[in-house]
mmCIF file with all atom_site columns, C-alpha atoms in Angstrom:
data_model
loop_
_atom_site.group_PDB
_atom_site.id
_atom_site.type_symbol
_atom_site.label_atom_id
_atom_site.label_alt_id
_atom_site.label_comp_id
_atom_site.label_asym_id
_atom_site.label_entity_id
_atom_site.label_seq_id
_atom_site.pdbx_PDB_ins_code
_atom_site.Cartn_x
_atom_site.Cartn_y
_atom_site.Cartn_z
_atom_site.occupancy
_atom_site.B_iso_or_equiv
_atom_site.pdbx_formal_charge
_atom_site.auth_seq_id
_atom_site.auth_comp_id
_atom_site.auth_asym_id
_atom_site.auth_atom_id
_atom_site.pdbx_PDB_model_num
ATOM 1   C CA . ARG A 1 1   ? 0.000   0.000  0.000   1.00 0.00 ? 1   ARG A CA 1
ATOM 2   C CA . LYS A 1 2   ? 1.315   3.465  -0.891  1.00 0.00 ? 2   LYS A CA 1
ATOM 3   C CA . GLU A 1 3   ? 2.159   5.632  2.092   1.00 0.00 ? 3   GLU A CA 1
ATOM 4   C CA . VAL A 1 4   ? 0.229   8.636  0.790   1.00 0.00 ? 4   VAL A CA 1
ATOM 5   C CA . GLU A 1 5   ? -2.815  8.216  -1.432  1.00 0.00 ? 5   GLU A CA 1
ATOM 6   C CA . GLN A 1 6   ? -4.901  10.843 -3.169  1.00 0.00 ? 6   GLN A CA 1
ATOM 7   C CA . ASP A 1 7   ? -8.035  11.133 -5.263  1.00 0.00 ? 7   ASP A CA 1
ATOM 8   C CA . PRO A 1 8   ? -6.904  10.196 -8.766  1.00 0.00 ? 8   PRO A CA 1
ATOM 9   C CA . GLY A 1 9   ? -8.717  13.039 -10.537 1.00 0.00 ? 9   GLY A CA 1
ATOM 10  C CA . PRO A 1 10  ? -8.704  14.807 -12.865 1.00 0.00 ? 10  PRO A CA 1
ATOM 11  C CA . PHE A 1 11  ? -11.162 17.308 -11.466 1.00 0.00 ? 11  PHE A CA 1
ATOM 12  C CA . ASN A 1 12  ? -12.719 19.573 -14.084 1.00 0.00 ? 12  ASN A CA 1
ATOM 13  C CA . VAL A 1 13  ? -14.689 22.403 -12.472 1.00 0.00 ? 13  VAL A CA 1
ATOM 14  C CA . PRO A 1 14  ? -16.119 25.728 -13.669 1.00 0.00 ? 14  PRO A CA 1
ATOM 15  C CA . GLU A 1 15  ? -14.725 29.030 -12.453 1.00 0.00 ? 15  GLU A CA 1
ATOM 16  C CA . GLY A 1 16  ? -16.181 29.989 -9.101  1.00 0.00 ? 16  GLY A CA 1
ATOM 17  C CA . ALA A 1 17  ? -16.800 26.409 -8.012  1.00 0.00 ? 17  ALA A CA 1
ATOM 18  C CA . THR A 1 18  ? -15.717 24.909 -4.711  1.00 0.00 ? 18  THR A CA 1
ATOM 19  C CA . VAL A 1 19  ? -13.603 21.781 -4.980  1.00 0.00 ? 19  VAL A CA 1
ATOM 20  C CA . ALA A 1 20  ? -12.249 19.436 -2.321  1.00 0.00 ? 20  ALA A CA 1
ATOM 21  C CA . PHE A 1 21  ? -9.326  17.043 -2.508  1.00 0.00 ? 21  PHE A CA 1
ATOM 22  C CA . ASN A 1 22  ? -8.770  14.144 -0.155  1.00 0.00 ? 22  ASN A CA 1
ATOM 23  C CA . CYS A 1 23  ? -5.581  12.447 0.974   1.00 0.00 ? 23  CYS A CA 1
ATOM 24  C CA . THR A 1 24  ? -4.921  9.510  3.282   1.00 0.00 ? 24  THR A CA 1
ATOM 25  C CA . TYR A 1 25  ? -1.647  8.410  4.814   1.00 0.00 ? 25  TYR A CA 1
ATOM 26  C CA . SER A 1 26  ? -0.572  5.093  6.281   1.00 0.00 ? 26  SER A CA 1
ATOM 27  C CA . ASN A 1 27  ? 2.519   6.040  8.311   1.00 0.00 ? 27  ASN A CA 1
ATOM 28  C CA . SER A 1 28  ? 1.237   6.991  11.756  1.00 0.00 ? 28  SER A CA 1
ATOM 29  C CA . ALA A 1 29  ? 4.698   8.378  12.543  1.00 0.00 ? 29  ALA A CA 1
ATOM 30  C CA . SER A 1 30  ? 4.095   11.194 10.062  1.00 0.00 ? 30  SER A CA 1
ATOM 31  C CA . GLN A 1 31  ? 4.329   14.445 11.940  1.00 0.00 ? 31  GLN A CA 1
ATOM 32  C CA . SER A 1 32  ? 3.659   17.209 9.469   1.00 0.00 ? 32  SER A CA 1
ATOM 33  C CA . PHE A 1 33  ? 1.626   17.495 6.330   1.00 0.00 ? 33  PHE A CA 1
ATOM 34  C CA . PHE A 1 34  ? 1.621   19.832 3.395   1.00 0.00 ? 34  PHE A CA 1
ATOM 35  C CA . TRP A 1 35  ? -0.106  20.629 0.172   1.00 0.00 ? 35  TRP A CA 1
ATOM 36  C CA . TYR A 1 36  ? 2.196   21.451 -2.712  1.00 0.00 ? 36  TYR A CA 1
ATOM 37  C CA . ARG A 1 37  ? 1.126   22.806 -6.054  1.00 0.00 ? 37  ARG A CA 1
ATOM 38  C CA . GLN A 1 38  ? 2.823   21.706 -9.266  1.00 0.00 ? 38  GLN A CA 1
ATOM 39  C CA . ASP A 1 39  ? 2.207   23.449 -12.559 1.00 0.00 ? 39  ASP A CA 1
ATOM 40  C CA . CYS A 1 40  ? 2.740   21.544 -15.774 1.00 0.00 ? 40  CYS A CA 1
ATOM 41  C CA . ARG A 1 41  ? 6.442   20.837 -16.364 1.00 0.00 ? 41  ARG A CA 1
ATOM 42  C CA . LYS A 1 42  ? 7.441   22.892 -13.317 1.00 0.00 ? 42  LYS A CA 1
ATOM 43  C CA . GLU A 1 43  ? 8.798   22.146 -9.870  1.00 0.00 ? 43  GLU A CA 1
ATOM 44  C CA . PRO A 1 44  ? 6.471   21.641 -6.868  1.00 0.00 ? 44  PRO A CA 1
ATOM 45  C CA . LYS A 1 45  ? 5.923   24.698 -4.692  1.00 0.00 ? 45  LYS A CA 1
ATOM 46  C CA . LEU A 1 46  ? 4.535   24.803 -1.172  1.00 0.00 ? 46  LEU A CA 1
ATOM 47  C CA . LEU A 1 47  ? 0.885   25.848 -1.111  1.00 0.00 ? 47  LEU A CA 1
ATOM 48  C CA . MET A 1 48  ? 0.276   25.466 2.586   1.00 0.00 ? 48  MET A CA 1
ATOM 49  C CA . SER A 1 49  ? 1.236   23.456 5.612   1.00 0.00 ? 49  SER A CA 1
ATOM 50  C CA . VAL A 1 50  ? -1.412  21.521 7.519   1.00 0.00 ? 50  VAL A CA 1
ATOM 51  C CA . TYR A 1 51  ? -1.165  21.366 11.277  1.00 0.00 ? 51  TYR A CA 1
ATOM 52  C CA . SER A 1 52  ? -3.181  19.616 13.958  1.00 0.00 ? 52  SER A CA 1
ATOM 53  C CA . SER A 1 53  ? -6.292  21.767 13.848  1.00 0.00 ? 53  SER A CA 1
ATOM 54  C CA . GLY A 1 54  ? -6.061  22.611 10.168  1.00 0.00 ? 54  GLY A CA 1
ATOM 55  C CA . ASN A 1 55  ? -5.636  26.085 8.749   1.00 0.00 ? 55  ASN A CA 1
ATOM 56  C CA . GLU A 1 56  ? -6.958  28.555 6.212   1.00 0.00 ? 56  GLU A CA 1
ATOM 57  C CA . ASP A 1 57  ? -5.169  30.786 3.746   1.00 0.00 ? 57  ASP A CA 1
ATOM 58  C CA . GLY A 1 58  ? -7.486  32.972 1.704   1.00 0.00 ? 58  GLY A CA 1
ATOM 59  C CA . ARG A 1 59  ? -9.576  30.711 -0.536  1.00 0.00 ? 59  ARG A CA 1
ATOM 60  C CA . PHE A 1 60  ? -7.725  27.596 0.612   1.00 0.00 ? 60  PHE A CA 1
ATOM 61  C CA . THR A 1 61  ? -8.561  25.539 3.700   1.00 0.00 ? 61  THR A CA 1
ATOM 62  C CA . ALA A 1 62  ? -6.663  22.461 4.812   1.00 0.00 ? 62  ALA A CA 1
ATOM 63  C CA . GLN A 1 63  ? -7.900  20.024 7.444   1.00 0.00 ? 63  GLN A CA 1
ATOM 64  C CA . LEU A 1 64  ? -6.088  17.214 9.238   1.00 0.00 ? 64  LEU A CA 1
ATOM 65  C CA . ASN A 1 65  ? -7.726  14.303 11.038  1.00 0.00 ? 65  ASN A CA 1
ATOM 66  C CA . ARG A 1 66  ? -5.018  12.284 12.745  1.00 0.00 ? 66  ARG A CA 1
ATOM 67  C CA . ALA A 1 67  ? -7.432  9.664  14.081  1.00 0.00 ? 67  ALA A CA 1
ATOM 68  C CA . SER A 1 68  ? -8.572  8.818  10.551  1.00 0.00 ? 68  SER A CA 1
ATOM 69  C CA . GLN A 1 69  ? -5.164  9.609  8.992   1.00 0.00 ? 69  GLN A CA 1
ATOM 70  C CA . TYR A 1 70  ? -6.903  11.890 6.548   1.00 0.00 ? 70  TYR A CA 1
ATOM 71  C CA . ILE A 1 71  ? -6.077  15.303 5.097   1.00 0.00 ? 71  ILE A CA 1
ATOM 72  C CA . SER A 1 72  ? -8.207  17.511 2.891   1.00 0.00 ? 72  SER A CA 1
ATOM 73  C CA . LEU A 1 73  ? -7.799  20.653 0.820   1.00 0.00 ? 73  LEU A CA 1
ATOM 74  C CA . LEU A 1 74  ? -10.781 22.858 0.001   1.00 0.00 ? 74  LEU A CA 1
ATOM 75  C CA . ILE A 1 75  ? -10.547 25.519 -2.684  1.00 0.00 ? 75  ILE A CA 1
ATOM 76  C CA . ARG A 1 76  ? -13.349 28.065 -2.782  1.00 0.00 ? 76  ARG A CA 1
ATOM 77  C CA . ASP A 1 77  ? -14.231 30.372 -5.678  1.00 0.00 ? 77  ASP A CA 1
ATOM 78  C CA . SER A 1 78  ? -11.917 28.542 -8.087  1.00 0.00 ? 78  SER A CA 1
ATOM 79  C CA . LYS A 1 79  ? -9.868  30.658 -10.494 1.00 0.00 ? 79  LYS A CA 1
ATOM 80  C CA . LEU A 1 80  ? -8.451  29.667 -13.858 1.00 0.00 ? 80  LEU A CA 1
ATOM 81  C CA . SER A 1 81  ? -5.012  30.118 -12.300 1.00 0.00 ? 81  SER A CA 1
ATOM 82  C CA . ASP A 1 82  ? -5.762  27.343 -9.783  1.00 0.00 ? 82  ASP A CA 1
ATOM 83  C CA . SER A 1 83  ? -5.401  24.780 -12.582 1.00 0.00 ? 83  SER A CA 1
ATOM 84  C CA . ALA A 1 84  ? -2.475  22.593 -11.525 1.00 0.00 ? 84  ALA A CA 1
ATOM 85  C CA . THR A 1 85  ? -1.648  19.298 -9.856  1.00 0.00 ? 85  THR A CA 1
ATOM 86  C CA . TYR A 1 86  ? -1.972  19.276 -6.068  1.00 0.00 ? 86  TYR A CA 1
ATOM 87  C CA . LEU A 1 87  ? 0.419   17.051 -4.156  1.00 0.00 ? 87  LEU A CA 1
ATOM 88  C CA . CYS A 1 88  ? -0.280  15.820 -0.639  1.00 0.00 ? 88  CYS A CA 1
ATOM 89  C CA . VAL A 1 89  ? 2.943   15.396 1.339   1.00 0.00 ? 89  VAL A CA 1
ATOM 90  C CA . GLY A 1 90  ? 3.714   13.904 4.731   1.00 0.00 ? 90  GLY A CA 1
ATOM 91  C CA . SER A 1 91  ? 6.942   14.257 6.630   1.00 0.00 ? 91  SER A CA 1
ATOM 92  C CA . TYR A 1 92  ? 8.461   12.394 9.548   1.00 0.00 ? 92  TYR A CA 1
ATOM 93  C CA . ILE A 1 93  ? 11.726  12.499 11.368  1.00 0.00 ? 93  ILE A CA 1
ATOM 94  C CA . GLY A 1 94  ? 13.853  9.506  10.502  1.00 0.00 ? 94  GLY A CA 1
ATOM 95  C CA . TYR A 1 95  ? 17.477  9.822  9.559   1.00 0.00 ? 95  TYR A CA 1
ATOM 96  C CA . GLY A 1 96  ? 17.078  13.486 8.848   1.00 0.00 ? 96  GLY A CA 1
ATOM 97  C CA . GLN A 1 97  ? 13.673  14.700 7.730   1.00 0.00 ? 97  GLN A CA 1
ATOM 98  C CA . ASN A 1 98  ? 11.837  12.488 5.285   1.00 0.00 ? 98  ASN A CA 1
ATOM 99  C CA . PHE A 1 99  ? 9.083   13.608 2.950   1.00 0.00 ? 99  PHE A CA 1
ATOM 100 C CA . VAL A 1 100 ? 6.610   11.263 1.286   1.00 0.00 ? 100 VAL A CA 1
ATOM 101 C CA . PHE A 1 101 ? 4.694   12.549 -1.721  1.00 0.00 ? 101 PHE A CA 1
ATOM 102 C CA . GLY A 1 102 ? 1.320   11.423 -2.929  1.00 0.00 ? 102 GLY A CA 1
ATOM 103 C CA . PRO A 1 103 ? 0.798   10.927 -6.675  1.00 0.00 ? 103 PRO A CA 1
ATOM 104 C CA . GLY A 1 104 ? -1.095  14.200 -7.011  1.00 0.00 ? 104 GLY A CA 1
ATOM 105 C CA . THR A 1 105 ? -4.572  15.236 -8.074  1.00 0.00 ? 105 THR A CA 1
ATOM 106 C CA . ARG A 1 106 ? -4.952  17.247 -11.237 1.00 0.00 ? 106 ARG A CA 1
ATOM 107 C CA . LEU A 1 107 ? -7.353  20.186 -11.267 1.00 0.00 ? 107 LEU A CA 1
ATOM 108 C CA . SER A 1 108 ? -8.596  21.991 -14.358 1.00 0.00 ? 108 SER A CA 1
ATOM 109 C CA . VAL A 1 109 ? -10.691 25.102 -13.795 1.00 0.00 ? 109 VAL A CA 1
ATOM 110 C CA . LEU A 1 110 ? -12.737 25.839 -16.888 1.00 0.00 ? 110 LEU A CA 1
ATOM 111 C CA . PRO A 1 111 ? -14.007 29.257 -18.052 1.00 0.00 ? 111 PRO A CA 1
ATOM 112 C CA . ASN B 2 1   ? 19.195  34.297 -3.097  1.00 0.00 ? 1   ASN B CA 1
ATOM 113 C CA . ALA B 2 2   ? 19.015  32.098 -6.186  1.00 0.00 ? 2   ALA B CA 1
ATOM 114 C CA . GLY B 2 3   ? 17.501  29.278 -4.096  1.00 0.00 ? 3   GLY B CA 1
ATOM 115 C CA . VAL B 2 4   ? 18.058  25.840 -5.603  1.00 0.00 ? 4   VAL B CA 1
ATOM 116 C CA . THR B 2 5   ? 19.618  25.703 -9.052  1.00 0.00 ? 5   THR B CA 1
ATOM 117 C CA . GLN B 2 6   ? 19.991  22.680 -11.296 1.00 0.00 ? 6   GLN B CA 1
ATOM 118 C CA . THR B 2 7   ? 21.944  22.065 -14.467 1.00 0.00 ? 7   THR B CA 1
ATOM 119 C CA . PRO B 2 8   ? 21.398  21.036 -17.165 1.00 0.00 ? 8   PRO B CA 1
ATOM 120 C CA . LYS B 2 9   ? 17.726  21.763 -17.837 1.00 0.00 ? 9   LYS B CA 1
ATOM 121 C CA . PHE B 2 10  ? 17.501  19.123 -20.557 1.00 0.00 ? 10  PHE B CA 1
ATOM 122 C CA . ARG B 2 11  ? 19.682  16.241 -21.650 1.00 0.00 ? 11  ARG B CA 1
ATOM 123 C CA . ILE B 2 12  ? 19.458  13.320 -24.045 1.00 0.00 ? 12  ILE B CA 1
ATOM 124 C CA . LEU B 2 13  ? 21.715  10.358 -23.319 1.00 0.00 ? 13  LEU B CA 1
ATOM 125 C CA . LYS B 2 14  ? 22.420  7.179  -25.199 1.00 0.00 ? 14  LYS B CA 1
ATOM 126 C CA . ILE B 2 15  ? 22.097  3.870  -23.404 1.00 0.00 ? 15  ILE B CA 1
ATOM 127 C CA . GLY B 2 16  ? 25.262  3.169  -21.431 1.00 0.00 ? 16  GLY B CA 1
ATOM 128 C CA . GLN B 2 17  ? 26.433  6.770  -21.225 1.00 0.00 ? 17  GLN B CA 1
ATOM 129 C CA . SER B 2 18  ? 27.067  8.491  -17.902 1.00 0.00 ? 18  SER B CA 1
ATOM 130 C CA . MET B 2 19  ? 26.379  11.983 -16.669 1.00 0.00 ? 19  MET B CA 1
ATOM 131 C CA . THR B 2 20  ? 26.222  14.140 -13.568 1.00 0.00 ? 20  THR B CA 1
ATOM 132 C CA . LEU B 2 21  ? 23.226  16.273 -12.670 1.00 0.00 ? 21  LEU B CA 1
ATOM 133 C CA . GLN B 2 22  ? 24.311  19.328 -10.743 1.00 0.00 ? 22  GLN B CA 1
ATOM 134 C CA . CYS B 2 23  ? 22.408  20.845 -7.816  1.00 0.00 ? 23  CYS B CA 1
ATOM 135 C CA . THR B 2 24  ? 23.406  23.885 -5.775  1.00 0.00 ? 24  THR B CA 1
ATOM 136 C CA . GLN B 2 25  ? 21.591  25.780 -3.040  1.00 0.00 ? 25  GLN B CA 1
ATOM 137 C CA . ASP B 2 26  ? 22.595  29.077 -1.478  1.00 0.00 ? 26  ASP B CA 1
ATOM 138 C CA . MET B 2 27  ? 20.317  28.990 1.569   1.00 0.00 ? 27  MET B CA 1
ATOM 139 C CA . ASN B 2 28  ? 22.784  27.166 3.838   1.00 0.00 ? 28  ASN B CA 1
ATOM 140 C CA . HIS B 2 29  ? 20.364  24.236 4.160   1.00 0.00 ? 29  HIS B CA 1
ATOM 141 C CA . ASN B 2 30  ? 21.722  21.075 5.705   1.00 0.00 ? 30  ASN B CA 1
ATOM 142 C CA . TYR B 2 31  ? 19.202  18.687 4.159   1.00 0.00 ? 31  TYR B CA 1
ATOM 143 C CA . MET B 2 32  ? 19.223  18.046 0.440   1.00 0.00 ? 32  MET B CA 1
ATOM 144 C CA . TYR B 2 33  ? 17.274  15.551 -1.671  1.00 0.00 ? 33  TYR B CA 1
ATOM 145 C CA . TRP B 2 34  ? 17.116  14.086 -5.139  1.00 0.00 ? 34  TRP B CA 1
ATOM 146 C CA . TYR B 2 35  ? 13.765  12.957 -6.552  1.00 0.00 ? 35  TYR B CA 1
ATOM 147 C CA . ARG B 2 36  ? 12.635  11.588 -9.862  1.00 0.00 ? 36  ARG B CA 1
ATOM 148 C CA . GLN B 2 37  ? 9.174   12.102 -11.280 1.00 0.00 ? 37  GLN B CA 1
ATOM 149 C CA . ASP B 2 38  ? 7.888   9.883  -14.052 1.00 0.00 ? 38  ASP B CA 1
ATOM 150 C CA . PRO B 2 39  ? 4.983   11.118 -16.227 1.00 0.00 ? 39  PRO B CA 1
ATOM 151 C CA . GLY B 2 40  ? 1.715   11.267 -14.287 1.00 0.00 ? 40  GLY B CA 1
ATOM 152 C CA . MET B 2 41  ? 3.375   9.985  -11.139 1.00 0.00 ? 41  MET B CA 1
ATOM 153 C CA . GLY B 2 42  ? 4.442   11.401 -7.799  1.00 0.00 ? 42  GLY B CA 1
ATOM 154 C CA . LEU B 2 43  ? 7.981   12.128 -6.695  1.00 0.00 ? 43  LEU B CA 1
ATOM 155 C CA . LYS B 2 44  ? 10.175  9.244  -5.638  1.00 0.00 ? 44  LYS B CA 1
ATOM 156 C CA . LEU B 2 45  ? 13.204  9.800  -3.424  1.00 0.00 ? 45  LEU B CA 1
ATOM 157 C CA . ILE B 2 46  ? 16.504  8.650  -4.911  1.00 0.00 ? 46  ILE B CA 1
ATOM 158 C CA . TYR B 2 47  ? 19.075  9.835  -2.358  1.00 0.00 ? 47  TYR B CA 1
ATOM 159 C CA . TYR B 2 48  ? 19.243  12.385 0.392   1.00 0.00 ? 48  TYR B CA 1
ATOM 160 C CA . SER B 2 49  ? 21.854  14.056 2.563   1.00 0.00 ? 49  SER B CA 1
ATOM 161 C CA . VAL B 2 50  ? 21.665  15.478 6.070   1.00 0.00 ? 50  VAL B CA 1
ATOM 162 C CA . GLY B 2 51  ? 24.921  17.401 5.794   1.00 0.00 ? 51  GLY B CA 1
ATOM 163 C CA . ALA B 2 52  ? 28.274  17.583 4.096   1.00 0.00 ? 52  ALA B CA 1
ATOM 164 C CA . GLY B 2 53  ? 29.838  14.135 3.927   1.00 0.00 ? 53  GLY B CA 1
ATOM 165 C CA . ILE B 2 54  ? 26.615  12.308 4.886   1.00 0.00 ? 54  ILE B CA 1
ATOM 166 C CA . THR B 2 55  ? 24.332  10.684 2.341   1.00 0.00 ? 55  THR B CA 1
ATOM 167 C CA . ASP B 2 56  ? 21.788  7.876  2.391   1.00 0.00 ? 56  ASP B CA 1
ATOM 168 C CA . LYS B 2 57  ? 19.625  5.920  -0.028  1.00 0.00 ? 57  LYS B CA 1
ATOM 169 C CA . GLY B 2 58  ? 16.007  6.707  -0.651  1.00 0.00 ? 58  GLY B CA 1
ATOM 170 C CA . GLU B 2 59  ? 13.300  4.604  -2.257  1.00 0.00 ? 59  GLU B CA 1
ATOM 171 C CA . VAL B 2 60  ? 14.864  4.164  -5.733  1.00 0.00 ? 60  VAL B CA 1
ATOM 172 C CA . PRO B 2 61  ? 18.685  4.448  -5.505  1.00 0.00 ? 61  PRO B CA 1
ATOM 173 C CA . ASN B 2 62  ? 19.712  1.767  -8.006  1.00 0.00 ? 62  ASN B CA 1
ATOM 174 C CA . GLY B 2 63  ? 21.670  3.149  -10.938 1.00 0.00 ? 63  GLY B CA 1
ATOM 175 C CA . TYR B 2 64  ? 22.565  6.385  -9.162  1.00 0.00 ? 64  TYR B CA 1
ATOM 176 C CA . ASN B 2 65  ? 25.278  7.737  -6.896  1.00 0.00 ? 65  ASN B CA 1
ATOM 177 C CA . VAL B 2 66  ? 25.653  10.947 -4.948  1.00 0.00 ? 66  VAL B CA 1
ATOM 178 C CA . SER B 2 67  ? 28.263  12.874 -3.043  1.00 0.00 ? 67  SER B CA 1
ATOM 179 C CA . ARG B 2 68  ? 28.088  15.850 -0.675  1.00 0.00 ? 68  ARG B CA 1
ATOM 180 C CA . SER B 2 69  ? 31.478  17.441 -0.251  1.00 0.00 ? 69  SER B CA 1
ATOM 181 C CA . THR B 2 70  ? 30.067  20.894 0.600   1.00 0.00 ? 70  THR B CA 1
ATOM 182 C CA . THR B 2 71  ? 26.859  22.213 2.146   1.00 0.00 ? 71  THR B CA 1
ATOM 183 C CA . GLU B 2 72  ? 25.932  23.915 -1.130  1.00 0.00 ? 72  GLU B CA 1
ATOM 184 C CA . ASP B 2 73  ? 26.390  21.140 -3.693  1.00 0.00 ? 73  ASP B CA 1
ATOM 185 C CA . PHE B 2 74  ? 24.707  17.761 -4.083  1.00 0.00 ? 74  PHE B CA 1
ATOM 186 C CA . PRO B 2 75  ? 25.468  16.223 -7.494  1.00 0.00 ? 75  PRO B CA 1
ATOM 187 C CA . LEU B 2 76  ? 23.681  13.110 -8.741  1.00 0.00 ? 76  LEU B CA 1
ATOM 188 C CA . ARG B 2 77  ? 25.663  10.705 -10.891 1.00 0.00 ? 77  ARG B CA 1
ATOM 189 C CA . LEU B 2 78  ? 24.076  8.335  -13.419 1.00 0.00 ? 78  LEU B CA 1
ATOM 190 C CA . GLU B 2 79  ? 26.296  5.474  -14.479 1.00 0.00 ? 79  GLU B CA 1
ATOM 191 C CA . LEU B 2 80  ? 25.393  3.332  -17.485 1.00 0.00 ? 80  LEU B CA 1
ATOM 192 C CA . ALA B 2 81  ? 22.184  5.138  -18.366 1.00 0.00 ? 81  ALA B CA 1
ATOM 193 C CA . ALA B 2 82  ? 19.143  2.989  -19.147 1.00 0.00 ? 82  ALA B CA 1
ATOM 194 C CA . PRO B 2 83  ? 15.786  3.903  -20.768 1.00 0.00 ? 83  PRO B CA 1
ATOM 195 C CA . SER B 2 84  ? 14.131  3.332  -17.371 1.00 0.00 ? 84  SER B CA 1
ATOM 196 C CA . GLN B 2 85  ? 15.987  6.396  -16.113 1.00 0.00 ? 85  GLN B CA 1
ATOM 197 C CA . THR B 2 86  ? 14.093  8.660  -18.495 1.00 0.00 ? 86  THR B CA 1
ATOM 198 C CA . SER B 2 87  ? 12.405  11.045 -16.092 1.00 0.00 ? 87  SER B CA 1
ATOM 199 C CA . VAL B 2 88  ? 12.376  14.526 -14.630 1.00 0.00 ? 88  VAL B CA 1
ATOM 200 C CA . TYR B 2 89  ? 14.849  14.915 -11.793 1.00 0.00 ? 89  TYR B CA 1
ATOM 201 C CA . PHE B 2 90  ? 14.266  17.425 -9.013  1.00 0.00 ? 90  PHE B CA 1
ATOM 202 C CA . CYS B 2 91  ? 16.712  18.522 -6.367  1.00 0.00 ? 91  CYS B CA 1
ATOM 203 C CA . ALA B 2 92  ? 15.356  19.999 -3.126  1.00 0.00 ? 92  ALA B CA 1
ATOM 204 C CA . SER B 2 93  ? 16.655  21.372 0.146   1.00 0.00 ? 93  SER B CA 1
ATOM 205 C CA . THR B 2 94  ? 15.288  22.015 3.631   1.00 0.00 ? 94  THR B CA 1
ATOM 206 C CA . ARG B 2 95  ? 16.496  23.643 6.800   1.00 0.00 ? 95  ARG B CA 1
ATOM 207 C CA . SER B 2 96  ? 17.403  21.197 9.525   1.00 0.00 ? 96  SER B CA 1
ATOM 208 C CA . GLY B 2 97  ? 15.559  22.972 12.315  1.00 0.00 ? 97  GLY B CA 1
ATOM 209 C CA . GLY B 2 98  ? 13.824  26.104 13.482  1.00 0.00 ? 98  GLY B CA 1
ATOM 210 C CA . ALA B 2 99  ? 11.050  28.060 11.798  1.00 0.00 ? 99  ALA B CA 1
ATOM 211 C CA . GLY B 2 100 ? 10.279  26.887 8.292   1.00 0.00 ? 100 GLY B CA 1
ATOM 212 C CA . ALA B 2 101 ? 12.228  23.675 8.725   1.00 0.00 ? 101 ALA B CA 1
ATOM 213 C CA . ASP B 2 102 ? 9.444   21.691 7.077   1.00 0.00 ? 102 ASP B CA 1
ATOM 214 C CA . THR B 2 103 ? 9.422   23.586 3.804   1.00 0.00 ? 103 THR B CA 1
ATOM 215 C CA . GLN B 2 104 ? 11.156  21.990 0.855   1.00 0.00 ? 104 GLN B CA 1
ATOM 216 C CA . TYR B 2 105 ? 12.570  24.263 -1.817  1.00 0.00 ? 105 TYR B CA 1
ATOM 217 C CA . PHE B 2 106 ? 12.857  22.696 -5.234  1.00 0.00 ? 106 PHE B CA 1
ATOM 218 C CA . GLY B 2 107 ? 15.085  23.371 -8.181  1.00 0.00 ? 107 GLY B CA 1
ATOM 219 C CA . PRO B 2 108 ? 13.522  23.776 -11.656 1.00 0.00 ? 108 PRO B CA 1
ATOM 220 C CA . GLY B 2 109 ? 14.298  20.180 -12.622 1.00 0.00 ? 109 GLY B CA 1
ATOM 221 C CA . THR B 2 110 ? 16.363  18.363 -15.228 1.00 0.00 ? 110 THR B CA 1
ATOM 222 C CA . ARG B 2 111 ? 14.498  16.547 -18.016 1.00 0.00 ? 111 ARG B CA 1
ATOM 223 C CA . LEU B 2 112 ? 16.489  13.483 -18.992 1.00 0.00 ? 112 LEU B CA 1
ATOM 224 C CA . THR B 2 113 ? 15.767  11.193 -21.917 1.00 0.00 ? 113 THR B CA 1
ATOM 225 C CA . VAL B 2 114 ? 17.725  7.978  -22.438 1.00 0.00 ? 114 VAL B CA 1
ATOM 226 C CA . LEU B 2 115 ? 17.513  6.526  -25.939 1.00 0.00 ? 115 LEU B CA 1
#
């Protein structure tokens, strides 16, 4: 079983829609979680970190449920510029700091 | 700060050839990582380093070697290139502690094709 799993997508939504992505993780030792955004043929960039009680950043809200080992990302009022692949990432302290990436969920926001 | 830089951006190799992918960061980060990303897939860790002189294998190390002689540089060596190594390679770095220690900074990637 993969350590981090995500909705396969793709998600095709109209501008202004609300869209939610789900992510589950299997390593209970994972301490921190993140959502990264990756544009086509570009490097991943941090969108937001997700901590114990979840957090909000403008139109983006991330939630963490440690009991269910589940993370979500909610995007409200989708913009065309939100079109990208969203990567769910967990990290844990092993020999150094280890990051485990999910396969990503692709989002296309349509005009 | 330039952040994380990688060279080359693109490269085509013939089967059996060797090459070194360069990675440099100017943020004084102790932790550095090499990932590969195959089309439509997530990132897989090849090797990582927790400081100069210290490296360790990740999930998919076979066919690769690394070295870390300085804090700034973390080159990835491909020996005897194979078509299965066709991929996009990303280098990343992270602080080893303190505020922002969780954030990975990525280089722009190297697109490698082995024919």
